[in-house]
Short mmCIF file of C-alpha atoms in Angstrom, two decimals:
data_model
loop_
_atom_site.label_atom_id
_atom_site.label_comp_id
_atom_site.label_asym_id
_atom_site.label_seq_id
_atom_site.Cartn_x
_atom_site.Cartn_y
_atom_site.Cartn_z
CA UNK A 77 -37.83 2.83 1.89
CA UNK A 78 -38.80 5.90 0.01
CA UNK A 79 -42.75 6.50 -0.95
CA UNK A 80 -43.85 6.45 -4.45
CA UNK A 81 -45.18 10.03 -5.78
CA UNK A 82 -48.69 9.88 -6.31
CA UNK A 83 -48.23 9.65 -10.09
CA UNK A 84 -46.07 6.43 -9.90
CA UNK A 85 -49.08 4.98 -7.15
CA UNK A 86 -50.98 5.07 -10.54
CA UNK A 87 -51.54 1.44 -12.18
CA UNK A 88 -50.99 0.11 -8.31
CA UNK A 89 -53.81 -2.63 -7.77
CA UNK A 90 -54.52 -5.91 -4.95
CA UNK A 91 -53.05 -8.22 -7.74
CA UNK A 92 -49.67 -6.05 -7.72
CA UNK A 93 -49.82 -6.86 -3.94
CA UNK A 94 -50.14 -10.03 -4.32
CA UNK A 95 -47.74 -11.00 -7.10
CA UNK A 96 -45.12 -8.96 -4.78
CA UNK A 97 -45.87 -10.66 -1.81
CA UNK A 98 -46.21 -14.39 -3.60
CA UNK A 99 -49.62 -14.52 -2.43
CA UNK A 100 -53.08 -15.19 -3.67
CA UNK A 101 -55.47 -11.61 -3.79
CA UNK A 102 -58.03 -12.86 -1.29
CA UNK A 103 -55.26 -13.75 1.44
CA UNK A 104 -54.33 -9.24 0.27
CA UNK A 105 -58.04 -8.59 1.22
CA UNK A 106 -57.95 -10.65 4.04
CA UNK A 107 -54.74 -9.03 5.72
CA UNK A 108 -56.00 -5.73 4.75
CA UNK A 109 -59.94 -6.09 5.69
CA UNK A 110 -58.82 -7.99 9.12
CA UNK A 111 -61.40 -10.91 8.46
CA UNK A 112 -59.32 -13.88 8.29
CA UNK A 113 -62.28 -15.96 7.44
CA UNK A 114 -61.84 -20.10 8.59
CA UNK A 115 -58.18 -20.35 7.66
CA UNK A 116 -56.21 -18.65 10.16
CA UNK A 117 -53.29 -16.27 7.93
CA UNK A 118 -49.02 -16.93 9.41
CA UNK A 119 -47.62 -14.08 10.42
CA UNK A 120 -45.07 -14.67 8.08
CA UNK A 121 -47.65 -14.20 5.25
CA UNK A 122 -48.79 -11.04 7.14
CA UNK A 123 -45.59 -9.66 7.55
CA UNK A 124 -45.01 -9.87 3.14
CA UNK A 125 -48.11 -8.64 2.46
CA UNK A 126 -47.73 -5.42 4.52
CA UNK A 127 -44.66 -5.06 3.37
CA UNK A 128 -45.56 -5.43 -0.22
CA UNK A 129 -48.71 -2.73 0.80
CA UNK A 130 -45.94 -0.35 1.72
CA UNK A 131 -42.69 -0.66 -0.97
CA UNK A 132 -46.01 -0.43 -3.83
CA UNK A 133 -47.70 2.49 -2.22
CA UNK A 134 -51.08 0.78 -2.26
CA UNK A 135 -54.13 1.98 -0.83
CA UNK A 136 -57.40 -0.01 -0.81
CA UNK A 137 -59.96 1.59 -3.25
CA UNK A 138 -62.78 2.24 0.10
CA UNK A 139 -64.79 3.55 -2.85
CA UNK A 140 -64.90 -0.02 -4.64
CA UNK A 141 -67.19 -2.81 -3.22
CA UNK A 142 -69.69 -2.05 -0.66
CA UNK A 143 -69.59 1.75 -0.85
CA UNK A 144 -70.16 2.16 -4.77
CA UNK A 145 -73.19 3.88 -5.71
CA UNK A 146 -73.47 5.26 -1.73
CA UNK A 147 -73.04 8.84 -0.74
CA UNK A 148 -70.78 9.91 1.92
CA UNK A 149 -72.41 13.16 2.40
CA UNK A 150 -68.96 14.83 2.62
CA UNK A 151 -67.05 16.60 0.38
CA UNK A 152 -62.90 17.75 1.29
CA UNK A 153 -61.14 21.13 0.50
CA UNK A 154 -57.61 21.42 0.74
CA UNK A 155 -56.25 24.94 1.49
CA UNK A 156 -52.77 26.32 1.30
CA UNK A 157 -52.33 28.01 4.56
CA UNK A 158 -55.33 28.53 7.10
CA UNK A 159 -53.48 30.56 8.86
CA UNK A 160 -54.13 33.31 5.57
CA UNK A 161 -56.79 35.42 5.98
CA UNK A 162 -57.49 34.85 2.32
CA UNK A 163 -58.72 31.94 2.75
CA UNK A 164 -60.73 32.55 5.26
CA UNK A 165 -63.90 33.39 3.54
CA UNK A 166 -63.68 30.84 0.40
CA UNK A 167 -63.87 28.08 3.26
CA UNK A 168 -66.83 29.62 4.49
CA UNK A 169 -68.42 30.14 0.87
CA UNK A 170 -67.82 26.56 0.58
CA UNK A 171 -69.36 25.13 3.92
CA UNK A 172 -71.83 27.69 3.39
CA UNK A 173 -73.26 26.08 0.27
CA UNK A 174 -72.18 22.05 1.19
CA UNK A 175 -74.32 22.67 4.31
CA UNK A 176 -77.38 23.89 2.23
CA UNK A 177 -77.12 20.32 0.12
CA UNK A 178 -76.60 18.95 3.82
CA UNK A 179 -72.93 17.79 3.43
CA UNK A 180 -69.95 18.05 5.38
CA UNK A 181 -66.74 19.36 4.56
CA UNK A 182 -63.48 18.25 5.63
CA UNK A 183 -60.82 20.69 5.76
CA UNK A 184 -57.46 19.67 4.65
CA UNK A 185 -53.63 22.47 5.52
CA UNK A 186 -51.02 22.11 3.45
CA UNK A 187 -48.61 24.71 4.08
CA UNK A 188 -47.37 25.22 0.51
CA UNK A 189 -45.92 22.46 0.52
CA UNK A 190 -45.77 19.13 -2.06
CA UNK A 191 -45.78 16.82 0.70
CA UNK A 192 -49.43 18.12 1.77
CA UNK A 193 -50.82 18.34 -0.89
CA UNK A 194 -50.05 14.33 -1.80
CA UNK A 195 -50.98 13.13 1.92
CA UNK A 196 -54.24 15.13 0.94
CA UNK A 197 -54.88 13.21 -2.34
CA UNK A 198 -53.62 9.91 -0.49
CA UNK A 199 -56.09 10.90 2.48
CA UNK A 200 -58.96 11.05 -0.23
CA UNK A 201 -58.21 7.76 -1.97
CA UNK A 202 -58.37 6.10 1.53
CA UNK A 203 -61.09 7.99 2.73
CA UNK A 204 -64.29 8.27 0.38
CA UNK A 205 -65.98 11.50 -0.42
CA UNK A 206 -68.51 12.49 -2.52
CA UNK A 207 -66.01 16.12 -4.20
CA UNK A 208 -63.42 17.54 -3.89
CA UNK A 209 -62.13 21.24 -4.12
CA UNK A 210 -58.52 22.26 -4.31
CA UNK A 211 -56.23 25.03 -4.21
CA UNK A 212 -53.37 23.00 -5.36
CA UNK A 213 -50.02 24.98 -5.61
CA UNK A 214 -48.05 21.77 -7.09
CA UNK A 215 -50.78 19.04 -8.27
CA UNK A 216 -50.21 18.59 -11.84
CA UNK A 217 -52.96 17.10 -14.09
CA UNK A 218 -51.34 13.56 -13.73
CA UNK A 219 -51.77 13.35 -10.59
CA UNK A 220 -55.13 14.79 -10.65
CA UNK A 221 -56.05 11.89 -13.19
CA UNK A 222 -54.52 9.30 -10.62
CA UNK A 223 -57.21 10.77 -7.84
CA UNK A 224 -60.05 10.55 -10.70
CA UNK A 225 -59.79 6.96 -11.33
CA UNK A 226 -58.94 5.69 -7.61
CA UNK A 227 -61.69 7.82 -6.48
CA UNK A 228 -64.47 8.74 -9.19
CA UNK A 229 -65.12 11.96 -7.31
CA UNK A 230 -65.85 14.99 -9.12
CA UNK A 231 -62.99 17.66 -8.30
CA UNK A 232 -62.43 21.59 -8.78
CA UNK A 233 -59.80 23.40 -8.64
CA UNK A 234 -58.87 26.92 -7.88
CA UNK A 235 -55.70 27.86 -10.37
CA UNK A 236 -55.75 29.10 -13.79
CA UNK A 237 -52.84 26.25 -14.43
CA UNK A 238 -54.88 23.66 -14.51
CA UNK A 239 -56.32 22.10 -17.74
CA UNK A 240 -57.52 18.89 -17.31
CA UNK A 241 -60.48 17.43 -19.35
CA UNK A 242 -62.52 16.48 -16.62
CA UNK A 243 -62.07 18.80 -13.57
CA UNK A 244 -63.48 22.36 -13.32
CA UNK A 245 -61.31 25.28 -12.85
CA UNK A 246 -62.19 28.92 -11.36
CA UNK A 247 -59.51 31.60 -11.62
CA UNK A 248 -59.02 35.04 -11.07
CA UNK A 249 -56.75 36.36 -14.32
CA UNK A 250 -54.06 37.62 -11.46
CA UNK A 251 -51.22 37.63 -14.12
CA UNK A 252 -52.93 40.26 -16.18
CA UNK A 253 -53.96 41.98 -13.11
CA UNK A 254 -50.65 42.65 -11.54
CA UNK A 255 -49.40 43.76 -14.92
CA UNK A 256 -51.98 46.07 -15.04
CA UNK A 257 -50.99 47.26 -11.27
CA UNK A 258 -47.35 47.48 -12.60
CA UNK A 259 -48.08 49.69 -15.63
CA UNK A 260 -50.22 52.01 -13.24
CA UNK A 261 -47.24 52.35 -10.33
CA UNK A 262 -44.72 53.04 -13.24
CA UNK A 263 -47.45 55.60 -15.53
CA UNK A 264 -49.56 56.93 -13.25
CA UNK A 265 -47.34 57.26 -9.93
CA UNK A 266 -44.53 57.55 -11.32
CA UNK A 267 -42.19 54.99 -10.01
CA UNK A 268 -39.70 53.95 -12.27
CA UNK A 269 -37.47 51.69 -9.56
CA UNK A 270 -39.71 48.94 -8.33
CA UNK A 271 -38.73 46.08 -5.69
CA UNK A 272 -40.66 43.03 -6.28
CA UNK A 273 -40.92 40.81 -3.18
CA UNK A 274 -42.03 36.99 -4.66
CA UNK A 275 -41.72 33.13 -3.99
CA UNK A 276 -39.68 30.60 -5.50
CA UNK A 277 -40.17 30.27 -9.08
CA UNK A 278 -42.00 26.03 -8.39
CA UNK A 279 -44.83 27.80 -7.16
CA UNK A 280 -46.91 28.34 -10.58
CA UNK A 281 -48.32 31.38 -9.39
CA UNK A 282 -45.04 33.06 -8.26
CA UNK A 283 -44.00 32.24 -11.79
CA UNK A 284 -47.00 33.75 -13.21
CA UNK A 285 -47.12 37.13 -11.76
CA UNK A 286 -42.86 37.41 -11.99
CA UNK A 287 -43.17 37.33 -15.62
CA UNK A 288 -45.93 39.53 -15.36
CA UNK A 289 -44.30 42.46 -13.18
CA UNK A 290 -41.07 41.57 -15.94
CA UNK A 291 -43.59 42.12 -18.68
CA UNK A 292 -44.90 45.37 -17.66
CA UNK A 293 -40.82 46.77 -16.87
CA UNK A 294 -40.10 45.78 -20.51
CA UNK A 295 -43.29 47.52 -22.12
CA UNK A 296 -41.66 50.32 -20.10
CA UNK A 297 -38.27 49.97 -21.20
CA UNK A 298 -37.27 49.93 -17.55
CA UNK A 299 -33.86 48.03 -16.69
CA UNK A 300 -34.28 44.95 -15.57
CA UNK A 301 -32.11 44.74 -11.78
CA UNK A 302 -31.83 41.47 -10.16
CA UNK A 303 -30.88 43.15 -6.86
CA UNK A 304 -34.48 44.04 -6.45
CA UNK A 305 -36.13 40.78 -6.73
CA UNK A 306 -36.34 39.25 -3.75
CA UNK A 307 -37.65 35.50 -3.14
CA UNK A 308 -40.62 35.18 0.05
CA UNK A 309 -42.26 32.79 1.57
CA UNK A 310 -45.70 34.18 1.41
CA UNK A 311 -45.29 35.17 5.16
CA UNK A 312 -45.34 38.67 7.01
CA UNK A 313 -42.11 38.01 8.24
CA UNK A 314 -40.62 37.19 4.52
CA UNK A 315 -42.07 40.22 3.58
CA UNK A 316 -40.45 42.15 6.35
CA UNK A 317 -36.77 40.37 5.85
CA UNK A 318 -37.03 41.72 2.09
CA UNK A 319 -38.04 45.08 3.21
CA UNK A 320 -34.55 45.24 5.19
CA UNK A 321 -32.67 44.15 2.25
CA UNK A 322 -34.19 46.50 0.16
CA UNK A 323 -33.47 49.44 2.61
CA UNK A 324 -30.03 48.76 2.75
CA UNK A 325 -29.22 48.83 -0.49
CA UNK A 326 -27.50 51.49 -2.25
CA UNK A 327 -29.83 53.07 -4.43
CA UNK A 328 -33.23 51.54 -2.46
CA UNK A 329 -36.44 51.53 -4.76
CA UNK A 330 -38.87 53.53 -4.72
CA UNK A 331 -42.16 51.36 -4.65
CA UNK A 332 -42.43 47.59 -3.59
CA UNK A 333 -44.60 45.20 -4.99
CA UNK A 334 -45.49 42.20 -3.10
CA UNK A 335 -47.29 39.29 -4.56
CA UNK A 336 -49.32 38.39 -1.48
CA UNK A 337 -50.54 41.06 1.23
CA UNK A 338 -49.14 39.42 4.12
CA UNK A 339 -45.70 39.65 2.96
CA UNK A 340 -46.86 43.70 1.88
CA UNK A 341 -47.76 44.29 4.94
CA UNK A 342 -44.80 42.68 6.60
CA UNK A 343 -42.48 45.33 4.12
CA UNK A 344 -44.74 47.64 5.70
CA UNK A 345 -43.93 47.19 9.19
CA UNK A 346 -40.15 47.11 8.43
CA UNK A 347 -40.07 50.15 6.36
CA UNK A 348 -42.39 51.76 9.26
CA UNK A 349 -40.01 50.80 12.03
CA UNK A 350 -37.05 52.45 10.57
CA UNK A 351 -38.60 55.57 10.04
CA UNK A 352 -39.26 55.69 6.19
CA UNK A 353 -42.39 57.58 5.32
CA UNK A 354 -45.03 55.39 3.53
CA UNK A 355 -46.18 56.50 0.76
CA UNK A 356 -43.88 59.89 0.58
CA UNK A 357 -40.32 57.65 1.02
CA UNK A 358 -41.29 54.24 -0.48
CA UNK A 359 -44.72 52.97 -1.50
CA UNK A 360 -46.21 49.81 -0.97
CA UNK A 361 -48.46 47.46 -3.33
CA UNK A 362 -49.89 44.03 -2.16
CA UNK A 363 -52.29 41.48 -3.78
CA UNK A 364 -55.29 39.63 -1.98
CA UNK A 365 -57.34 42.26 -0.32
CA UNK A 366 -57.48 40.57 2.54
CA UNK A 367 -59.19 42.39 5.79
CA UNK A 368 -55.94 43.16 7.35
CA UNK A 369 -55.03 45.64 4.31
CA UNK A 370 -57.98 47.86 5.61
CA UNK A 371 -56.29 47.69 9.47
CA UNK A 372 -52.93 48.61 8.77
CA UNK A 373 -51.76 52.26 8.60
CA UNK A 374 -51.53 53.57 5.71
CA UNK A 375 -54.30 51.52 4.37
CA UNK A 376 -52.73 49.58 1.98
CA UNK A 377 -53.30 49.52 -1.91
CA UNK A 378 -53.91 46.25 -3.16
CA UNK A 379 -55.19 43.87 -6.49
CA UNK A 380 -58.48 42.58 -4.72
CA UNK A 381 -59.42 38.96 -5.61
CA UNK A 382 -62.97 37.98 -4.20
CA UNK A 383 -62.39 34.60 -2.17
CA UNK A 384 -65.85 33.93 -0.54
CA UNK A 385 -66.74 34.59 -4.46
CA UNK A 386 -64.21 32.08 -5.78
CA UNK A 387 -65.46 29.85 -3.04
CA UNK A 388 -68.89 30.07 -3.58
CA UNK A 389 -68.31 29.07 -7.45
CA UNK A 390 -66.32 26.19 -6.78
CA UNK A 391 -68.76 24.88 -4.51
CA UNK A 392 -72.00 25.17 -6.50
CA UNK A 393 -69.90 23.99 -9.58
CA UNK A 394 -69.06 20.41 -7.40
CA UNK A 395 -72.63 19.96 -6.25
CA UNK A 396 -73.67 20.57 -9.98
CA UNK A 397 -71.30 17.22 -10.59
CA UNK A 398 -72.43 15.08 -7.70
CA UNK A 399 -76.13 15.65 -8.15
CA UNK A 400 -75.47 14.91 -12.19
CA UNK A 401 -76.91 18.06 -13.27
CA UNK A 402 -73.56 18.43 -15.16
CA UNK A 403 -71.69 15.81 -16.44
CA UNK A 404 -69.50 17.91 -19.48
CA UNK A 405 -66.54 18.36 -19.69
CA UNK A 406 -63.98 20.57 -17.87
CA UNK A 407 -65.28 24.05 -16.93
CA UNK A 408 -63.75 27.32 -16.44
CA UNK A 409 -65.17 30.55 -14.30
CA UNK A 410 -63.11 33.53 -13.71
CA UNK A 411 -63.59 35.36 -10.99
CA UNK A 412 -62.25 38.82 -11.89
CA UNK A 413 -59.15 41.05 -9.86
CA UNK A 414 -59.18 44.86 -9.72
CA UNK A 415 -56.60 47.38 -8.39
CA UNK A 416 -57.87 48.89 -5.13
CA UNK A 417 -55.96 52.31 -4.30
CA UNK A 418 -55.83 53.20 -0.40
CA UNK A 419 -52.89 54.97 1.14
CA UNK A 420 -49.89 53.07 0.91
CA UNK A 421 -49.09 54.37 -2.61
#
């Protein structure tokens, strides 16, 4: 039996349960709370209800009841990949500031992937928390509205994509940065064949910053060749796969851009262990900053975005919301990027 998406989960309530099982709401609470109260319940009736819990999607509402009006004390931040150095200090930031207002924070992995990042918002509707902070990479506004109104918690996001009325946002403008970055490699250093190493085009961002590296090539009246786009995985070892494929082309460019700086530094390490010359044979651009661009030889060039900086807004933005000091509408910080020339180019 397939599970709902979290946007069909939306109108989903104990009467649902019971009109699906054929069974009165307080034998639902009973099943689900494990009181049975003086009427012992069949397991027959058990069975349905469960069942009916599970083809629905349902999810009792812990925040309902007993535990309205209470704090938790804990707040939950899903990440994209802990394994990133990026996000390394934003977590920090956050736990940093949650543990000045005396909170917790549970951390939530998703690996880039949908599936996470709807067992996270599932894991929050069954588990109560006072915030939320997310750096969703497929969470649409929709869904974001379901987790509102089974929840009540205030939320913020990290992701200039998201525009809904009620959640903060804080962004770093990385489109217009990595056009800017672009323009520079192709005015200023002179490249004028550029391999762009990306991710699939259902990642927002890789969408994003695509059009933006396609953007600055057309200002630039630069052909547009297919053969040197090449689709990553955010990983070191993506980054290294397209570095082969560029090498073995015909005509191989003469710069690289890569949208993260794991998968940089990954074309890095393939370019090195072939024996081209970095910068004088190809150069090499990445996007982060993260402390690993200042280890690798030659120190690689980079669009800097400030996590622990990101981190720290979204953090004193949610406490703003569950203390009330705020109650507005939808906000949006920006965190700015800049270009940060080492080595590699």
């Amino acid at each position: 039996m397939s599970r709902p998406s979290s946007s069909q989960k939306k109108t989903v309530t104990m009467r649902d349960v019971a009109r699906f099982a054929n069974v009165s709401q307080s034998t639902v609470s009973r099943v689900l709370s494990g009181v049975e109260g003086g009427i012992p319940i069949g397991e027959e009736t058990r069975r349905r209800v469960l069942e009916a819990v599970e083809a629905l999607g349902y999810y009792p509402n812990l925040h309902a009841g007993s535990l309205r009006g209470q704090k938790t004390f804990m707040i939950a931040m899903m990440i994209a990949d802990i394994g990133n150095p990026f996000y390394h200090p934003m977590v920090r930031a956050v736990q940093d500031v949650a543990h000045a207002h005396r909170y917790d924070v549970m951390i939530a992995n998703t690996d880039h992937t949908r599936e996470g990042e709807e067992m996270f918002i599932e894991s929050v509707i069954r588990r109560p928390v006072d915030g939320v902070i997310m750096v969703p990479y497929h969470v649409a506004e929709e869904e974001l509205e379901h987790l509102i109104e089974r929840t009540g918690a205030a939320i913020v996001v990290l992701g200039q994509q998201i525009r809904h009325p009620q959640v903060d946002v804080v962004f770093g403008e990385d489109d217009r940065a990595l056009y800017e970055a672009t323009l520079w490699l192709i005015r200023e250093k002179g490249h004028r064949r550029i391999g762009f190493i990306g991710v699939t085009e259902g990642f927002s961002v890789g969408a994003r910053r695509k059009a933006a590296f396609l953007k600055a090539l057309q200002q630039e009246h630069l052909p547009i060749d297919l053969e040197l786009f090449i689709v990553g995985d955010w990983s070191v070892e993506s980054g290294a796969w397209a570095m082969q494929k560029f090498l073995s082309l015909p005509n191989p460019p003469t710069a690289v851009f890569a949208i993260n700086d794991l998968m940089a530094i990954g074309a890095m390490e393939a370019a090195q262990s072939k024996g081209v010359r970095i910068p004088e044979e190809i150069a090499i651009i990445g996007f982060d900053d993260i402390p690993e661009a200042t280890w690798v030889r030659p120190r690689l060039t980079t669009v800097a975005q400030y996590p622990a900086e990101m981190g720290r807004q979204m953090a004193e933005a949610l406490f703003e919301r569950i203390q009330k000091k705020y109650t507005g509408a939808g906000r949006r910080f920006e965190v700015p990027c800049r270009l940060v020339i080492r080595e590699s180019v």
